[in-house]
mmCIF file of C-alpha atoms in Angstrom:
data_model
loop_
_atom_site.group_PDB
_atom_site.id
_atom_site.type_symbol
_atom_site.label_atom_id
_atom_site.label_comp_id
_atom_site.label_asym_id
_atom_site.label_seq_id
_atom_site.Cartn_x
_atom_site.Cartn_y
_atom_site.Cartn_z
ATOM 1 C CA MET A 1 11.175 12.652 -29.510
ATOM 2 C CA LYS A 2 8.681 10.111 -28.122
ATOM 3 C CA ALA A 3 8.539 11.202 -24.634
ATOM 4 C CA LEU A 4 7.927 14.414 -22.528
ATOM 5 C CA THR A 5 8.481 14.561 -18.738
ATOM 6 C CA ILE A 6 7.439 17.387 -16.806
ATOM 7 C CA THR A 7 8.893 18.313 -13.426
ATOM 8 C CA ILE A 8 7.379 21.135 -11.734
ATOM 9 C CA ASN A 9 9.218 20.701 -8.302
ATOM 10 C CA PRO A 10 12.665 19.449 -9.397
ATOM 11 C CA SER A 11 15.933 19.440 -6.821
ATOM 12 C CA VAL A 12 19.879 19.364 -6.924
ATOM 13 C CA ASP A 13 20.436 15.968 -4.240
ATOM 14 C CA LYS A 14 23.451 16.391 -2.439
ATOM 15 C CA SER A 15 24.665 13.335 -0.780
ATOM 16 C CA SER A 16 27.609 12.373 1.323
ATOM 17 C CA SER A 17 28.508 9.521 3.910
ATOM 18 C CA VAL A 18 29.798 9.735 7.543
ATOM 19 C CA SER A 19 31.180 7.349 9.928
ATOM 20 C CA GLY A 20 28.695 7.254 12.981
ATOM 21 C CA ILE A 21 25.885 9.973 13.124
ATOM 22 C CA VAL A 22 25.550 11.081 16.602
ATOM 23 C CA PRO A 23 23.749 14.342 18.027
ATOM 24 C CA GLU A 24 25.848 17.344 19.367
ATOM 25 C CA LYS A 25 28.931 16.289 17.398
ATOM 26 C CA LYS A 26 30.834 17.810 14.351
ATOM 27 C CA LEU A 27 30.638 14.915 11.654
ATOM 28 C CA ARG A 28 33.071 15.089 8.962
ATOM 29 C CA CYS A 29 31.485 13.789 6.061
ATOM 30 C CA ASP A 30 33.069 12.492 2.687
ATOM 31 C CA ASN A 31 33.105 14.929 -0.388
ATOM 32 C CA PRO A 32 29.327 15.635 -1.650
ATOM 33 C CA LYS A 33 28.145 14.408 -4.941
ATOM 34 C CA TYR A 34 25.506 16.384 -6.493
ATOM 35 C CA GLU A 35 22.943 14.571 -8.846
ATOM 36 C CA PRO A 36 19.768 15.990 -10.656
ATOM 37 C CA GLY A 37 16.513 14.999 -8.766
ATOM 38 C CA GLY A 38 12.859 15.320 -9.174
ATOM 39 C CA GLY A 39 10.524 12.590 -10.602
ATOM 40 C CA GLY A 40 10.073 13.667 -14.137
ATOM 41 C CA ILE A 41 14.133 14.393 -14.525
ATOM 42 C CA ASN A 42 15.028 11.267 -13.300
ATOM 43 C CA VAL A 43 12.592 9.409 -15.493
ATOM 44 C CA SER A 44 14.330 11.104 -18.482
ATOM 45 C CA ARG A 45 17.583 10.276 -16.833
ATOM 46 C CA ALA A 46 16.560 6.726 -16.697
ATOM 47 C CA LEU A 47 15.132 6.595 -20.273
ATOM 48 C CA LYS A 48 18.673 7.907 -21.524
ATOM 49 C CA LYS A 49 20.386 4.944 -20.136
ATOM 50 C CA LEU A 50 17.895 2.776 -21.853
ATOM 51 C CA GLY A 51 18.908 4.031 -25.150
ATOM 52 C CA LEU A 52 15.526 6.336 -25.321
ATOM 53 C CA ASP A 53 15.725 10.288 -25.787
ATOM 54 C CA SER A 54 13.356 12.218 -24.166
ATOM 55 C CA LEU A 55 12.331 16.004 -23.989
ATOM 56 C CA SER A 56 12.654 17.182 -19.944
ATOM 57 C CA LEU A 57 10.744 20.158 -18.934
ATOM 58 C CA PHE A 58 11.267 21.355 -15.451
ATOM 59 C CA THR A 59 11.335 24.853 -13.511
ATOM 60 C CA SER A 60 14.520 26.415 -12.777
ATOM 61 C CA GLY A 61 15.449 29.197 -10.496
ATOM 62 C CA GLY A 62 18.694 30.881 -8.977
ATOM 63 C CA ARG A 63 22.077 29.203 -8.786
ATOM 64 C CA THR A 64 20.565 25.936 -7.805
ATOM 65 C CA GLY A 65 18.564 25.677 -10.927
ATOM 66 C CA LYS A 66 21.871 26.897 -13.120
ATOM 67 C CA LEU A 67 23.434 23.991 -11.517
ATOM 68 C CA LEU A 68 20.686 21.609 -12.082
ATOM 69 C CA GLU A 69 20.724 22.500 -15.790
ATOM 70 C CA SER A 70 24.301 22.049 -15.891
ATOM 71 C CA LEU A 71 24.179 18.265 -14.200
ATOM 72 C CA LEU A 72 21.754 17.555 -16.893
ATOM 73 C CA LEU A 73 23.524 18.915 -20.014
ATOM 74 C CA GLU A 74 26.713 16.690 -18.761
ATOM 75 C CA GLU A 75 24.076 13.500 -19.056
ATOM 76 C CA SER A 76 23.525 14.781 -22.418
ATOM 77 C CA LEU A 77 19.589 15.358 -21.820
ATOM 78 C CA GLN A 78 17.694 17.333 -24.313
ATOM 79 C CA ILE A 79 16.038 19.922 -21.605
ATOM 80 C CA LEU A 80 13.700 22.680 -21.744
ATOM 81 C CA PRO A 81 14.186 24.535 -18.334
ATOM 82 C CA PHE A 82 11.569 27.111 -17.302
ATOM 83 C CA SER A 83 12.709 30.049 -15.526
ATOM 84 C CA VAL A 84 11.009 31.114 -12.625
ATOM 85 C CA LYS A 85 11.900 33.707 -9.762
ATOM 86 C CA ASN A 86 12.338 31.539 -6.780
ATOM 87 C CA GLU A 87 15.347 29.384 -6.144
ATOM 88 C CA THR A 88 15.499 25.681 -7.004
ATOM 89 C CA ARG A 89 15.254 23.373 -3.732
ATOM 90 C CA GLU A 90 18.049 21.160 -2.720
ATOM 91 C CA ASN A 91 17.830 17.620 -0.857
ATOM 92 C CA PHE A 92 20.383 16.157 1.134
ATOM 93 C CA ILE A 93 21.084 12.355 1.606
ATOM 94 C CA VAL A 94 23.601 10.854 4.033
ATOM 95 C CA VAL A 95 24.428 7.367 4.773
ATOM 96 C CA ASP A 96 26.156 6.233 8.188
ATOM 97 C CA THR A 97 28.768 3.822 6.890
ATOM 98 C CA LEU A 98 28.808 2.202 10.494
ATOM 99 C CA THR A 99 25.053 0.897 10.245
ATOM 100 C CA ASN A 100 24.413 1.531 6.275
ATOM 101 C CA GLN A 101 21.435 3.337 7.293
ATOM 102 C CA GLN A 102 20.431 6.029 4.994
ATOM 103 C CA PHE A 103 19.081 9.547 6.095
ATOM 104 C CA ARG A 104 16.999 11.521 3.670
ATOM 105 C CA PHE A 105 16.576 15.064 3.957
ATOM 106 C CA GLY A 106 14.039 16.822 1.691
ATOM 107 C CA PHE A 107 13.202 20.738 1.210
ATOM 108 C CA PRO A 108 10.180 22.120 0.251
ATOM 109 C CA GLY A 109 9.966 23.655 -3.156
ATOM 110 C CA GLN A 110 9.116 27.246 -3.324
ATOM 111 C CA PRO A 111 5.745 28.400 -4.938
ATOM 112 C CA PHE A 112 5.854 30.182 -8.153
ATOM 113 C CA SER A 113 3.278 32.871 -9.320
ATOM 114 C CA LYS A 114 0.150 32.362 -11.298
ATOM 115 C CA ASN A 115 1.737 34.463 -14.267
ATOM 116 C CA GLU A 116 4.632 32.204 -14.392
ATOM 117 C CA GLN A 117 2.425 28.952 -14.119
ATOM 118 C CA LYS A 118 0.276 30.616 -17.303
ATOM 119 C CA ILE A 119 3.431 31.046 -19.312
ATOM 120 C CA LEU A 120 4.381 27.411 -18.159
ATOM 121 C CA LEU A 121 1.207 26.173 -19.535
ATOM 122 C CA ASP A 122 1.765 28.471 -22.703
ATOM 123 C CA THR A 123 5.399 26.884 -23.086
ATOM 124 C CA ILE A 124 3.926 23.360 -22.804
ATOM 125 C CA ASN A 125 1.150 24.030 -25.420
ATOM 126 C CA ALA A 126 3.547 25.455 -27.752
ATOM 127 C CA ILE A 127 5.950 22.408 -28.097
ATOM 128 C CA LYS A 128 5.948 20.959 -31.677
ATOM 129 C CA ASP A 129 5.486 17.574 -32.694
ATOM 130 C CA PHE A 130 4.174 16.686 -29.129
ATOM 131 C CA PRO A 131 5.597 13.518 -27.828
ATOM 132 C CA GLU A 132 3.333 10.415 -27.728
ATOM 133 C CA ILE A 133 3.671 9.761 -24.106
ATOM 134 C CA ALA A 134 4.132 12.887 -21.473
ATOM 135 C CA VAL A 135 5.232 11.720 -18.005
ATOM 136 C CA ILE A 136 4.280 14.196 -15.127
ATOM 137 C CA SER A 137 6.061 12.905 -12.094
ATOM 138 C CA GLY A 138 7.020 14.084 -8.804
ATOM 139 C CA SER A 139 5.196 16.779 -6.047
ATOM 140 C CA LEU A 140 4.115 20.252 -6.730
ATOM 141 C CA PRO A 141 5.611 23.134 -4.808
ATOM 142 C CA ASP A 142 4.116 24.600 -1.522
ATOM 143 C CA GLY A 143 1.527 27.014 -2.328
ATOM 144 C CA VAL A 144 0.804 26.110 -5.768
ATOM 145 C CA ASN A 145 -2.996 24.813 -6.501
ATOM 146 C CA VAL A 146 -3.796 21.208 -7.655
ATOM 147 C CA GLU A 147 -5.466 22.940 -10.495
ATOM 148 C CA LEU A 148 -2.073 23.324 -12.156
ATOM 149 C CA MET A 149 -2.020 19.442 -12.325
ATOM 150 C CA LYS A 150 -5.367 19.164 -14.209
ATOM 151 C CA ASP A 151 -4.343 22.241 -16.570
ATOM 152 C CA LEU A 152 -1.086 20.113 -17.378
ATOM 153 C CA ILE A 153 -2.931 17.036 -18.158
ATOM 154 C CA GLN A 154 -5.631 18.617 -20.181
ATOM 155 C CA ILE A 155 -2.836 20.269 -22.417
ATOM 156 C CA CYS A 156 -1.217 16.762 -22.920
ATOM 157 C CA LYS A 157 -4.521 15.040 -23.716
ATOM 158 C CA ASN A 158 -5.562 17.884 -26.284
ATOM 159 C CA LYS A 159 -2.001 17.074 -27.741
ATOM 160 C CA ASN A 160 -3.233 13.207 -28.122
ATOM 161 C CA SER A 161 -0.292 12.468 -25.714
ATOM 162 C CA LYS A 162 -0.852 9.554 -23.195
ATOM 163 C CA VAL A 163 -0.314 10.723 -19.821
ATOM 164 C CA VAL A 164 1.747 8.966 -17.296
ATOM 165 C CA ILE A 165 1.057 10.329 -13.537
ATOM 166 C CA ASP A 166 3.297 9.558 -10.545
ATOM 167 C CA THR A 167 2.721 11.721 -7.856
ATOM 168 C CA SER A 168 1.035 11.667 -4.393
ATOM 169 C CA GLY A 169 -1.429 13.401 -2.173
ATOM 170 C CA GLU A 170 -4.031 16.049 -3.460
ATOM 171 C CA ALA A 171 -2.171 16.200 -6.889
ATOM 172 C CA LEU A 172 -2.920 12.602 -7.500
ATOM 173 C CA THR A 173 -6.371 13.063 -6.520
ATOM 174 C CA ALA A 174 -6.450 15.620 -9.063
ATOM 175 C CA ALA A 175 -5.089 13.636 -11.671
ATOM 176 C CA VAL A 176 -7.672 10.719 -11.558
ATOM 177 C CA GLU A 177 -10.304 13.555 -11.468
ATOM 178 C CA GLU A 178 -8.997 14.702 -14.759
ATOM 179 C CA GLY A 179 -8.312 11.065 -16.184
ATOM 180 C CA VAL A 180 -5.244 9.808 -17.246
ATOM 181 C CA TYR A 181 -3.435 6.732 -19.173
ATOM 182 C CA LEU A 182 -1.380 5.339 -16.451
ATOM 183 C CA ILE A 183 -0.839 5.820 -12.598
ATOM 184 C CA LYS A 184 1.395 4.191 -10.104
ATOM 185 C CA PRO A 185 0.111 4.369 -6.674
ATOM 186 C CA ASN A 186 0.763 2.095 -3.718
ATOM 187 C CA ILE A 187 -1.866 0.216 -1.922
ATOM 188 C CA GLY A 188 -2.433 3.192 0.644
ATOM 189 C CA GLU A 189 -2.607 5.863 -1.941
ATOM 190 C CA LEU A 190 -5.186 3.568 -3.940
ATOM 191 C CA ALA A 191 -7.166 3.200 -0.827
ATOM 192 C CA VAL A 192 -7.533 7.064 -0.535
ATOM 193 C CA LEU A 193 -8.397 7.366 -4.205
ATOM 194 C CA THR A 194 -11.430 5.174 -3.866
ATOM 195 C CA GLY A 195 -12.563 6.075 -0.494
ATOM 196 C CA LYS A 196 -11.665 3.303 1.462
ATOM 197 C CA ASN A 197 -9.802 2.976 4.821
ATOM 198 C CA GLU A 198 -7.397 0.250 3.878
ATOM 199 C CA LEU A 199 -6.966 -2.229 1.026
ATOM 200 C CA THR A 200 -5.151 -5.560 1.008
ATOM 201 C CA VAL A 201 -3.731 -7.366 -1.839
ATOM 202 C CA HIS A 202 -7.076 -9.311 -1.884
ATOM 203 C CA THR A 203 -9.216 -6.031 -2.317
ATOM 204 C CA MET A 204 -7.044 -3.827 -4.361
ATOM 205 C CA GLU A 205 -8.349 -5.356 -7.389
ATOM 206 C CA THR A 206 -11.744 -4.118 -6.935
ATOM 207 C CA ALA A 207 -10.317 -0.658 -6.205
ATOM 208 C CA ALA A 208 -8.247 -0.895 -9.199
ATOM 209 C CA LYS A 209 -11.229 -1.666 -11.532
ATOM 210 C CA GLN A 210 -13.178 0.906 -9.938
ATOM 211 C CA LEU A 211 -10.694 3.710 -11.356
ATOM 212 C CA ILE A 212 -10.495 2.111 -14.439
ATOM 213 C CA ASN A 213 -14.236 1.598 -14.793
ATOM 214 C CA ASN A 214 -14.907 5.425 -14.281
ATOM 215 C CA GLY A 215 -12.268 6.870 -16.871
ATOM 216 C CA SER A 216 -9.669 7.826 -13.916
ATOM 217 C CA ALA A 217 -7.203 5.476 -15.661
ATOM 218 C CA GLU A 218 -6.559 2.807 -18.579
ATOM 219 C CA ILE A 219 -3.739 1.461 -16.413
ATOM 220 C CA VAL A 220 -3.217 1.170 -12.570
ATOM 221 C CA VAL A 221 0.017 -0.094 -11.725
ATOM 222 C CA VAL A 222 -0.223 -0.953 -7.741
ATOM 223 C CA SER A 223 3.348 -0.750 -6.371
ATOM 224 C CA MET A 224 4.039 -2.987 -3.320
ATOM 225 C CA GLY A 225 7.561 -2.234 -2.579
ATOM 226 C CA ALA A 226 9.639 -5.617 -1.941
ATOM 227 C CA SER A 227 6.507 -7.491 -2.735
ATOM 228 C CA GLY A 228 6.412 -6.425 -6.297
ATOM 229 C CA ALA A 229 3.439 -4.898 -8.005
ATOM 230 C CA THR A 230 0.154 -5.652 -9.805
ATOM 231 C CA LEU A 231 -0.761 -4.247 -13.171
ATOM 232 C CA PHE A 232 -4.388 -3.930 -14.037
ATOM 233 C CA ASN A 233 -6.237 -2.608 -17.163
ATOM 234 C CA ASN A 234 -9.608 -3.294 -18.679
ATOM 235 C CA ASN A 235 -8.614 -6.800 -19.683
ATOM 236 C CA GLU A 236 -5.751 -8.042 -17.559
ATOM 237 C CA LYS A 237 -4.578 -8.497 -13.968
ATOM 238 C CA ILE A 238 -0.703 -9.281 -13.908
ATOM 239 C CA TYR A 239 1.468 -9.879 -10.793
ATOM 240 C CA GLN A 240 4.944 -9.466 -10.669
ATOM 241 C CA PRO A 241 7.206 -10.175 -7.532
ATOM 242 C CA ALA A 242 10.205 -8.056 -7.067
ATOM 243 C CA PRO A 243 13.720 -9.997 -7.485
ATOM 244 C CA LEU A 244 15.711 -10.455 -4.219
ATOM 245 C CA VAL A 245 18.707 -7.833 -4.511
ATOM 246 C CA LYS A 246 21.111 -6.045 -2.293
ATOM 247 C CA VAL A 247 19.414 -2.981 -1.555
ATOM 248 C CA ARG A 248 21.809 -0.058 -0.886
ATOM 249 C CA SER A 249 19.482 2.937 -2.032
ATOM 250 C CA THR A 250 15.765 3.426 -2.446
ATOM 251 C CA VAL A 251 16.192 7.038 -3.794
ATOM 252 C CA GLY A 252 14.943 7.167 -7.621
ATOM 253 C CA ALA A 253 13.516 3.496 -7.715
ATOM 254 C CA GLY A 254 10.062 4.600 -8.032
ATOM 255 C CA ASP A 255 11.295 6.958 -11.018
ATOM 256 C CA SER A 256 13.082 4.293 -12.587
ATOM 257 C CA MET A 257 10.047 1.858 -12.377
ATOM 258 C CA VAL A 258 8.012 4.536 -14.341
ATOM 259 C CA ALA A 259 11.072 4.764 -16.833
ATOM 260 C CA GLY A 260 10.994 1.135 -17.572
ATOM 261 C CA MET A 261 7.409 0.993 -18.268
ATOM 262 C CA VAL A 262 7.445 3.946 -20.702
ATOM 263 C CA SER A 263 10.345 2.342 -22.261
ATOM 264 C CA ALA A 264 8.374 -0.695 -22.902
ATOM 265 C CA LEU A 265 5.024 1.229 -23.838
ATOM 266 C CA LEU A 266 7.153 3.137 -26.471
ATOM 267 C CA ASN A 267 8.514 -0.042 -27.817
ATOM 268 C CA ASN A 268 4.724 -1.502 -28.133
ATOM 269 C CA SER A 269 5.483 -4.289 -25.769
ATOM 270 C CA SER A 270 2.877 -6.558 -24.084
ATOM 271 C CA MET A 271 1.254 -5.163 -20.425
ATOM 272 C CA LYS A 272 3.384 -8.172 -18.945
ATOM 273 C CA ASN A 273 6.555 -6.915 -20.229
ATOM 274 C CA VAL A 274 5.811 -3.334 -19.419
ATOM 275 C CA LEU A 275 5.328 -4.596 -15.751
ATOM 276 C CA ARG A 276 8.576 -6.447 -15.904
ATOM 277 C CA MET A 277 10.540 -3.705 -17.328
ATOM 278 C CA GLY A 278 9.497 -1.389 -14.697
ATOM 279 C CA ILE A 279 10.275 -3.617 -12.011
ATOM 280 C CA ALA A 280 13.699 -4.602 -13.397
ATOM 281 C CA CYS A 281 14.396 -0.857 -13.728
ATOM 282 C CA GLY A 282 13.326 -0.056 -10.242
ATOM 283 C CA SER A 283 15.150 -3.013 -8.487
ATOM 284 C CA ALA A 284 18.218 -2.063 -10.124
ATOM 285 C CA THR A 285 18.031 1.265 -9.032
ATOM 286 C CA THR A 286 18.011 0.167 -5.436
ATOM 287 C CA MET A 287 21.105 -1.720 -5.966
ATOM 288 C CA ALA A 288 23.016 1.784 -6.857
ATOM 289 C CA GLU A 289 24.862 3.798 -3.986
ATOM 290 C CA GLY A 290 23.528 6.964 -2.906
ATOM 291 C CA THR A 291 21.237 8.812 -5.394
ATOM 292 C CA GLY A 292 22.540 7.178 -8.482
ATOM 293 C CA LEU A 293 20.150 5.346 -11.004
ATOM 294 C CA PHE A 294 20.540 1.955 -12.022
ATOM 295 C CA LYS A 295 23.431 0.211 -13.979
ATOM 296 C CA THR A 296 21.741 -0.797 -17.601
ATOM 297 C CA GLU A 297 23.181 -4.138 -17.139
ATOM 298 C CA ASN A 298 21.885 -4.922 -13.774
ATOM 299 C CA VAL A 299 18.385 -4.055 -15.547
ATOM 300 C CA TYR A 300 18.814 -6.616 -18.447
ATOM 301 C CA LYS A 301 20.276 -9.461 -15.907
ATOM 302 C CA ILE A 302 17.146 -8.922 -13.891
ATOM 303 C CA LEU A 303 14.723 -8.873 -16.724
ATOM 304 C CA LYS A 304 16.160 -12.368 -17.750
ATOM 305 C CA GLU A 305 15.503 -13.608 -14.371
ATOM 306 C CA LEU A 306 12.132 -12.230 -14.197
ATOM 307 C CA SER A 307 11.330 -13.756 -17.675
#
């Protein structure tokens, strides 16, 4: 097993569609679809589609947690659920078929106790043959101190694992304070991390280099949505525009991008191919309906276009 994904705030995503969303009216939705959710979980699901196995560690609580576990086993993922007292959260996504607009409702994750956090850290520390890449992705539950993020990173680094971070807010700030291998901020997040009010495509290089030079990250991939992304490391600056695709949903696109980059890193690809694979996976996921991830054939079709 070459990759470990860690998801502290997973979810079960329920999606449906309805013809016309209007207030004060009973809306008849189509049958719901249930899928696993949460940053690291989606990374593991995407890696599986690319032919790479990973160990997916996540918190699991209550009936929703059991449903999440069963959904992942149906996809033949290798899982390490960590039992917590509080219920795993749900998200709800609905598409208005009249306008093709997507509405995303995210519920907060429940906190878990200091003792549960300690046992979680011990569980990760006890993993044998620790994977060469550890992906910590997604948000922290409400009420969980960001120091947990630093503790997770320290354990992985002490195991000589390259840490890939995809989170936001205070958790992202804590991660760069600890120092990691790769981060994937957008321009706004990069500005906050470097103490700037705002950045442009012309000034983000200085900000990214600032993080690299002070040891916050070895690789900074700045995501720019439909405009593509730019990868910075100590020696290179690589820009890759995004392909033109029909966007049906953006759910899971960022996680898929991380999975694409991780797959290329595990295959010892060049930084150019790391970025291309990330954009190919992210773009292919936007072509999928609802909360679904990419079709593998679309990834390689886009990758051929990018190359």
